[in-house]
């Protein structure tokens, strides 16, 4: 069942404080946003103060933006065969999930990791063990979402099978979901520019992972062709996916209730405005009625 509201937004900067992201998002009519819980170059966030938490929760109410996703640090690699990197990654992700709990953020999106000098099988086990530890350390309701990846280098998560394997190795996995990135699945080989490719993606997703585990979207066009395994985001409609792929997704009733976040190249907020407007223009009259 959908909530009857389009949940569309973009990644927002937390410069000036966590709650500033909500103010920025609200200023361009986001109904969902994504944030980093800390500066990009740090391993782990510092715990927000009581004042920061209170202000964030107050601004959530004031802006009406309740669908918020946190994106974990890019430094995290729980799939690393290096025990020190694995351990640091688990600690950092644990702190990030704790911040999500404190702020009432439903989802923490994490790149599964890369196997570097080991094997995909070993990395998948390491990632699952890491997530199990994180969830045990942070009780609550915030979920970890594994992001679908383009498959650059030794990255794990470019196949639904790998993502499903990670979930299946976690004994209590009800707080482990998936965030699907349109650029990444396209680069990984699903030609969502066409209806045939779009349909086959969802058939595979449902069969291998299960549609109920999909919790959020990153909406990005792709600079590189389908199957390139290269992760280069492009403005919506200007890349190899093009408008038709996004038209199919924006009007797919199964996903009306899921937050959709734009992560397209950005100089300032106007770029987000432009990409969100492009997506809104793709909504059919029927969809608009259902979402009003
Ligand atoms: Zn990501
Ligand atoms: Zn990407």
Tab-separated table of C-alpha atoms and ligand atoms in Angstrom:
chain	number	residue	atom	x	y	z
A	1	UNK	CA	0.000	0.000	0.000
A	2	UNK	CA	1.325	3.449	-0.820
A	3	UNK	CA	1.175	6.416	1.488
A	4	UNK	CA	-0.412	8.557	-1.173
A	5	UNK	CA	2.500	10.952	-1.391
A	6	UNK	CA	5.393	11.163	-3.824
A	7	UNK	CA	8.572	10.568	-1.802
A	8	UNK	CA	11.182	12.320	-3.901
A	9	UNK	CA	14.300	14.204	-2.906
A	10	UNK	CA	18.045	14.448	-3.156
A	11	UNK	CA	21.216	14.079	-1.149
A	12	UNK	CA	21.510	17.123	1.126
A	13	UNK	CA	24.604	18.619	2.725
A	14	UNK	CA	24.795	18.761	6.541
A	15	UNK	CA	27.104	21.795	6.474
A	16	UNK	CA	26.203	23.973	9.445
A	17	UNK	CA	24.577	21.101	11.324
A	18	UNK	CA	22.518	17.962	10.748
A	19	UNK	CA	19.192	19.816	10.799
A	20	UNK	CA	20.394	22.151	8.023
A	21	UNK	CA	19.952	19.235	5.601
A	22	UNK	CA	16.217	19.237	6.353
A	23	UNK	CA	15.999	22.998	5.826
A	24	UNK	CA	17.847	22.718	2.499
A	25	UNK	CA	15.646	19.825	1.392
A	26	UNK	CA	12.488	21.630	2.387
A	27	UNK	CA	13.580	24.752	0.483
A	28	UNK	CA	13.420	22.788	-2.782
A	29	UNK	CA	10.295	20.769	-1.859
A	30	UNK	CA	11.973	17.457	-1.145
A	31	UNK	CA	9.621	14.961	0.503
A	32	UNK	CA	12.540	12.630	1.262
A	33	UNK	CA	16.254	13.312	1.668
A	34	UNK	CA	19.554	11.512	2.066
A	35	UNK	CA	22.399	12.750	4.273
A	36	UNK	CA	25.838	11.775	5.445
A	37	UNK	CA	25.861	11.588	9.237
A	38	UNK	CA	29.335	13.128	9.302
A	39	UNK	CA	31.973	14.719	7.129
A	40	UNK	CA	32.846	12.527	4.174
A	41	UNK	CA	36.518	12.199	5.050
A	42	UNK	CA	35.997	10.827	8.565
A	43	UNK	CA	35.743	7.161	9.400
A	44	UNK	CA	32.991	7.551	11.968
A	45	UNK	CA	30.657	10.314	13.097
A	46	UNK	CA	30.940	11.912	16.475
A	47	UNK	CA	27.851	11.362	18.537
A	48	UNK	CA	25.377	14.204	18.020
A	49	UNK	CA	24.650	16.229	21.157
A	50	UNK	CA	21.231	16.230	22.822
A	51	UNK	CA	20.656	19.713	21.345
A	52	UNK	CA	21.485	18.521	17.807
A	53	UNK	CA	19.153	15.544	18.166
A	54	UNK	CA	16.312	17.688	19.537
A	55	UNK	CA	16.743	20.252	16.772
A	56	UNK	CA	16.795	17.555	14.078
A	57	UNK	CA	13.601	15.974	15.394
A	58	UNK	CA	11.940	19.394	15.635
A	59	UNK	CA	12.932	20.259	12.051
A	60	UNK	CA	11.631	16.890	10.822
A	61	UNK	CA	8.223	17.877	12.181
A	62	UNK	CA	8.413	21.434	10.852
A	63	UNK	CA	9.497	20.448	7.357
A	64	UNK	CA	7.316	17.338	7.223
A	65	UNK	CA	10.284	15.387	5.823
A	66	UNK	CA	10.107	12.096	7.673
A	67	UNK	CA	11.555	9.796	5.014
A	68	UNK	CA	15.264	10.195	5.630
A	69	UNK	CA	18.117	7.998	4.530
A	70	UNK	CA	21.656	8.167	5.864
A	71	UNK	CA	24.460	7.120	3.522
A	72	UNK	CA	27.380	5.479	5.340
A	73	UNK	CA	30.988	6.521	4.812
A	74	UNK	CA	32.633	5.423	1.570
A	75	UNK	CA	35.666	4.340	3.609
A	76	UNK	CA	33.742	1.416	5.100
A	77	UNK	CA	34.688	-1.969	3.632
A	78	UNK	CA	33.435	-4.855	5.714
A	79	UNK	CA	34.410	-7.241	2.904
A	80	UNK	CA	38.099	-6.496	3.329
A	81	UNK	CA	40.386	-9.441	4.083
A	82	UNK	CA	42.475	-7.037	6.216
A	83	UNK	CA	41.206	-7.646	9.771
A	84	UNK	CA	42.063	-4.102	10.781
A	85	UNK	CA	39.999	-2.545	7.955
A	86	UNK	CA	37.137	-4.974	8.623
A	87	UNK	CA	37.147	-4.090	12.328
A	88	UNK	CA	37.350	-0.320	11.696
A	89	UNK	CA	34.503	-0.643	9.180
A	90	UNK	CA	32.263	-2.478	11.625
A	91	UNK	CA	32.953	0.090	14.361
A	92	UNK	CA	32.293	3.006	11.995
A	93	UNK	CA	29.055	1.509	10.667
A	94	UNK	CA	27.913	0.705	14.211
A	95	UNK	CA	28.372	4.367	15.171
A	96	UNK	CA	26.477	5.476	12.075
A	97	UNK	CA	23.552	3.158	12.804
A	98	UNK	CA	23.476	4.473	16.390
A	99	UNK	CA	23.232	8.034	15.033
A	100	UNK	CA	20.331	6.890	12.825
A	101	UNK	CA	18.555	5.466	15.880
A	102	UNK	CA	19.116	8.700	17.822
A	103	UNK	CA	17.814	10.879	14.992
A	104	UNK	CA	14.912	8.633	14.017
A	105	UNK	CA	16.370	7.906	10.581
A	106	UNK	CA	14.875	4.702	9.172
A	107	UNK	CA	17.646	3.589	6.843
A	108	UNK	CA	21.449	3.479	6.729
A	109	UNK	CA	22.620	2.720	3.172
A	110	UNK	CA	25.947	0.885	3.013
A	111	UNK	CA	28.060	-0.244	0.057
A	112	UNK	CA	28.518	-3.944	0.791
A	113	UNK	CA	32.281	-3.814	0.243
A	114	UNK	CA	35.071	-5.116	-1.968
A	115	UNK	CA	36.973	-8.383	-1.732
A	116	UNK	CA	40.315	-6.874	-2.875
A	117	UNK	CA	42.863	-9.712	-2.464
A	118	UNK	CA	40.468	-12.410	-1.206
A	119	UNK	CA	37.440	-13.907	-2.966
A	120	UNK	CA	33.805	-12.811	-3.334
A	121	UNK	CA	32.736	-15.786	-1.179
A	122	UNK	CA	35.038	-14.791	1.684
A	123	UNK	CA	33.972	-11.159	1.455
A	124	UNK	CA	30.277	-12.074	1.536
A	125	UNK	CA	30.842	-14.017	4.774
A	126	UNK	CA	32.847	-11.134	6.289
A	127	UNK	CA	30.158	-8.594	5.338
A	128	UNK	CA	27.375	-10.736	6.806
A	129	UNK	CA	29.329	-11.241	10.042
A	130	UNK	CA	30.002	-7.504	10.232
A	131	UNK	CA	26.333	-6.602	9.778
A	132	UNK	CA	25.302	-9.167	12.373
A	133	UNK	CA	27.631	-7.490	14.890
A	134	UNK	CA	26.356	-4.006	14.053
A	135	UNK	CA	22.714	-5.005	14.481
A	136	UNK	CA	23.473	-6.720	17.798
A	137	UNK	CA	25.220	-3.596	19.078
A	138	UNK	CA	22.457	-1.229	18.016
A	139	UNK	CA	19.024	-2.527	18.954
A	140	UNK	CA	16.094	-0.572	17.567
A	141	UNK	CA	14.263	-0.099	14.312
A	142	UNK	CA	16.750	1.597	11.960
A	143	UNK	CA	17.606	-0.735	9.095
A	144	UNK	CA	20.805	-1.330	7.155
A	145	UNK	CA	20.217	-1.166	3.398
A	146	UNK	CA	22.744	-2.847	1.125
A	147	UNK	CA	23.177	-0.820	-2.051
A	148	UNK	CA	23.155	-2.466	-5.477
A	149	UNK	CA	26.569	-1.768	-7.018
A	150	UNK	CA	27.878	-1.237	-10.552
A	151	UNK	CA	30.554	-3.909	-10.142
A	152	UNK	CA	33.713	-1.836	-10.532
A	153	UNK	CA	36.889	-3.708	-9.593
A	154	UNK	CA	36.329	-6.234	-6.826
A	155	UNK	CA	33.119	-4.659	-5.547
A	156	UNK	CA	30.503	-6.962	-4.042
A	157	UNK	CA	26.809	-6.313	-4.719
A	158	UNK	CA	26.499	-5.959	-8.484
A	159	UNK	CA	24.444	-9.142	-8.639
A	160	UNK	CA	21.217	-9.807	-6.757
A	161	UNK	CA	22.661	-13.210	-5.866
A	162	UNK	CA	25.497	-11.629	-3.865
A	163	UNK	CA	23.116	-9.331	-2.010
A	164	UNK	CA	20.743	-12.206	-1.292
A	165	UNK	CA	23.658	-14.334	-0.028
A	166	UNK	CA	24.654	-11.629	2.460
A	167	UNK	CA	21.082	-11.370	3.764
A	168	UNK	CA	20.733	-15.137	4.019
A	169	UNK	CA	23.906	-15.494	6.102
A	170	UNK	CA	22.544	-13.103	8.752
A	171	UNK	CA	20.471	-15.046	11.249
A	172	UNK	CA	18.081	-12.236	12.173
A	173	UNK	CA	17.903	-10.235	8.951
A	174	UNK	CA	14.606	-8.384	9.374
A	175	UNK	CA	16.574	-5.115	9.659
A	176	UNK	CA	18.547	-5.719	6.447
A	177	UNK	CA	17.047	-4.382	3.221
A	178	UNK	CA	18.128	-3.189	-0.206
A	179	UNK	CA	18.588	0.248	-1.786
A	180	UNK	CA	18.475	-0.003	-5.580
A	181	UNK	CA	20.585	2.485	-7.555
A	182	UNK	CA	19.336	2.827	-11.147
A	183	UNK	CA	22.756	3.825	-12.522
A	184	UNK	CA	24.418	0.900	-10.794
A	185	UNK	CA	21.965	-1.823	-11.907
A	186	UNK	CA	22.182	-0.452	-15.466
A	187	UNK	CA	25.985	-0.506	-15.381
A	188	UNK	CA	25.785	-3.994	-13.880
A	189	UNK	CA	23.868	-5.220	-16.938
A	190	UNK	CA	20.120	-4.595	-16.527
A	191	UNK	CA	18.938	-2.548	-19.490
A	192	UNK	CA	16.210	-0.626	-17.687
A	193	UNK	CA	16.063	1.795	-20.616
A	194	UNK	CA	13.676	-0.687	-22.224
A	195	UNK	CA	10.468	-2.216	-20.928
A	196	UNK	CA	11.862	-5.723	-21.484
A	197	UNK	CA	14.970	-4.966	-19.425
A	198	UNK	CA	12.922	-3.212	-16.764
A	199	UNK	CA	10.556	-6.165	-16.427
A	200	UNK	CA	13.381	-8.676	-16.305
A	201	UNK	CA	15.152	-6.709	-13.569
A	202	UNK	CA	12.128	-6.885	-11.273
A	203	UNK	CA	11.467	-10.516	-12.073
A	204	UNK	CA	15.037	-11.341	-11.050
A	205	UNK	CA	14.936	-9.081	-8.014
A	206	UNK	CA	11.770	-10.690	-6.727
A	207	UNK	CA	12.947	-14.221	-7.415
A	208	UNK	CA	16.439	-13.794	-5.943
A	209	UNK	CA	16.008	-11.247	-3.140
A	210	UNK	CA	12.268	-10.677	-2.744
A	211	UNK	CA	10.534	-7.382	-3.568
A	212	UNK	CA	9.489	-6.850	0.055
A	213	UNK	CA	13.154	-6.285	0.972
A	214	UNK	CA	13.500	-3.282	-1.342
A	215	UNK	CA	13.254	-0.142	0.820
A	216	UNK	CA	14.682	2.792	-1.162
A	217	UNK	CA	15.964	4.027	-4.517
A	218	UNK	CA	18.873	6.093	-5.731
A	219	UNK	CA	17.717	7.635	-9.007
A	220	UNK	CA	20.641	8.378	-11.290
A	221	UNK	CA	21.131	8.212	-15.025
A	222	UNK	CA	24.356	6.634	-16.267
A	223	UNK	CA	27.166	8.211	-18.311
A	224	UNK	CA	28.335	4.721	-19.301
A	225	UNK	CA	26.582	2.051	-21.302
A	226	UNK	CA	24.620	-0.910	-19.965
A	227	UNK	CA	26.943	-3.628	-18.661
A	228	UNK	CA	29.980	-1.306	-18.494
A	229	UNK	CA	30.417	-1.944	-14.749
A	230	UNK	CA	31.509	1.680	-14.510
A	231	UNK	CA	29.795	3.886	-11.939
A	232	UNK	CA	29.331	7.391	-13.408
A	233	UNK	CA	26.161	9.239	-12.529
A	234	UNK	CA	24.457	11.515	-15.057
A	235	UNK	CA	21.493	13.910	-14.938
A	236	UNK	CA	18.122	12.195	-15.298
A	237	UNK	CA	17.316	11.694	-18.973
A	238	UNK	CA	20.732	12.860	-20.193
A	239	UNK	CA	22.519	9.521	-19.944
A	240	UNK	CA	22.324	6.034	-21.371
A	241	UNK	CA	19.180	5.122	-19.409
A	242	UNK	CA	17.201	8.079	-20.699
A	243	UNK	CA	13.723	9.265	-19.804
A	244	UNK	CA	11.799	6.082	-20.664
A	245	UNK	CA	13.489	3.967	-18.005
A	246	UNK	CA	12.667	6.545	-15.375
A	247	UNK	CA	9.098	6.889	-16.681
A	248	UNK	CA	8.572	3.177	-16.062
A	249	UNK	CA	9.921	3.445	-12.527
A	250	UNK	CA	8.136	6.662	-11.522
A	251	UNK	CA	4.780	5.202	-12.573
A	252	UNK	CA	5.305	1.771	-11.027
A	253	UNK	CA	2.717	1.508	-8.278
A	254	UNK	CA	4.696	-1.155	-6.410
A	255	UNK	CA	7.229	1.515	-5.501
A	256	UNK	CA	5.070	4.543	-4.697
A	257	UNK	CA	5.727	4.200	-0.969
A	258	UNK	CA	9.524	3.987	-1.282
A	259	UNK	CA	11.774	7.056	-0.980
A	260	UNK	CA	13.504	8.025	-4.229
A	261	UNK	CA	16.724	9.981	-3.899
A	262	UNK	CA	18.537	11.799	-6.698
A	263	UNK	CA	22.362	11.641	-6.552
A	264	UNK	CA	23.107	13.323	-9.863
A	265	UNK	CA	26.089	15.633	-10.503
A	266	UNK	CA	25.549	18.765	-8.487
A	267	UNK	CA	27.033	22.241	-8.305
A	268	UNK	CA	24.214	23.590	-6.147
A	269	UNK	CA	20.605	22.940	-5.140
A	270	UNK	CA	19.343	24.107	-8.546
A	271	UNK	CA	20.751	20.942	-10.085
A	272	UNK	CA	18.608	18.877	-7.714
A	273	UNK	CA	15.590	21.044	-8.544
A	274	UNK	CA	16.170	20.395	-12.251
A	275	UNK	CA	16.500	16.618	-11.872
A	276	UNK	CA	13.512	16.337	-9.543
A	277	UNK	CA	11.443	18.404	-11.998
A	278	UNK	CA	12.439	16.058	-14.824
A	279	UNK	CA	11.241	13.084	-12.780
A	280	UNK	CA	7.979	14.773	-11.770
A	281	UNK	CA	7.213	15.504	-15.433
A	282	UNK	CA	7.289	11.767	-16.107
A	283	UNK	CA	4.361	11.084	-13.757
A	284	UNK	CA	1.258	10.061	-15.654
A	285	UNK	CA	-2.133	11.576	-14.838
A	286	UNK	CA	-3.124	8.284	-13.250
A	287	UNK	CA	-0.035	8.261	-11.028
A	288	UNK	CA	-0.598	11.872	-10.013
A	289	UNK	CA	-4.126	11.027	-8.953
A	290	UNK	CA	-2.956	8.097	-6.877
A	291	UNK	CA	-0.255	10.195	-5.240
A	292	UNK	CA	-2.365	13.236	-4.489
B	1	LIG	ZN1	26.007	4.782	-2.506
B	2	LIG	ZN1	27.183	5.446	-7.981
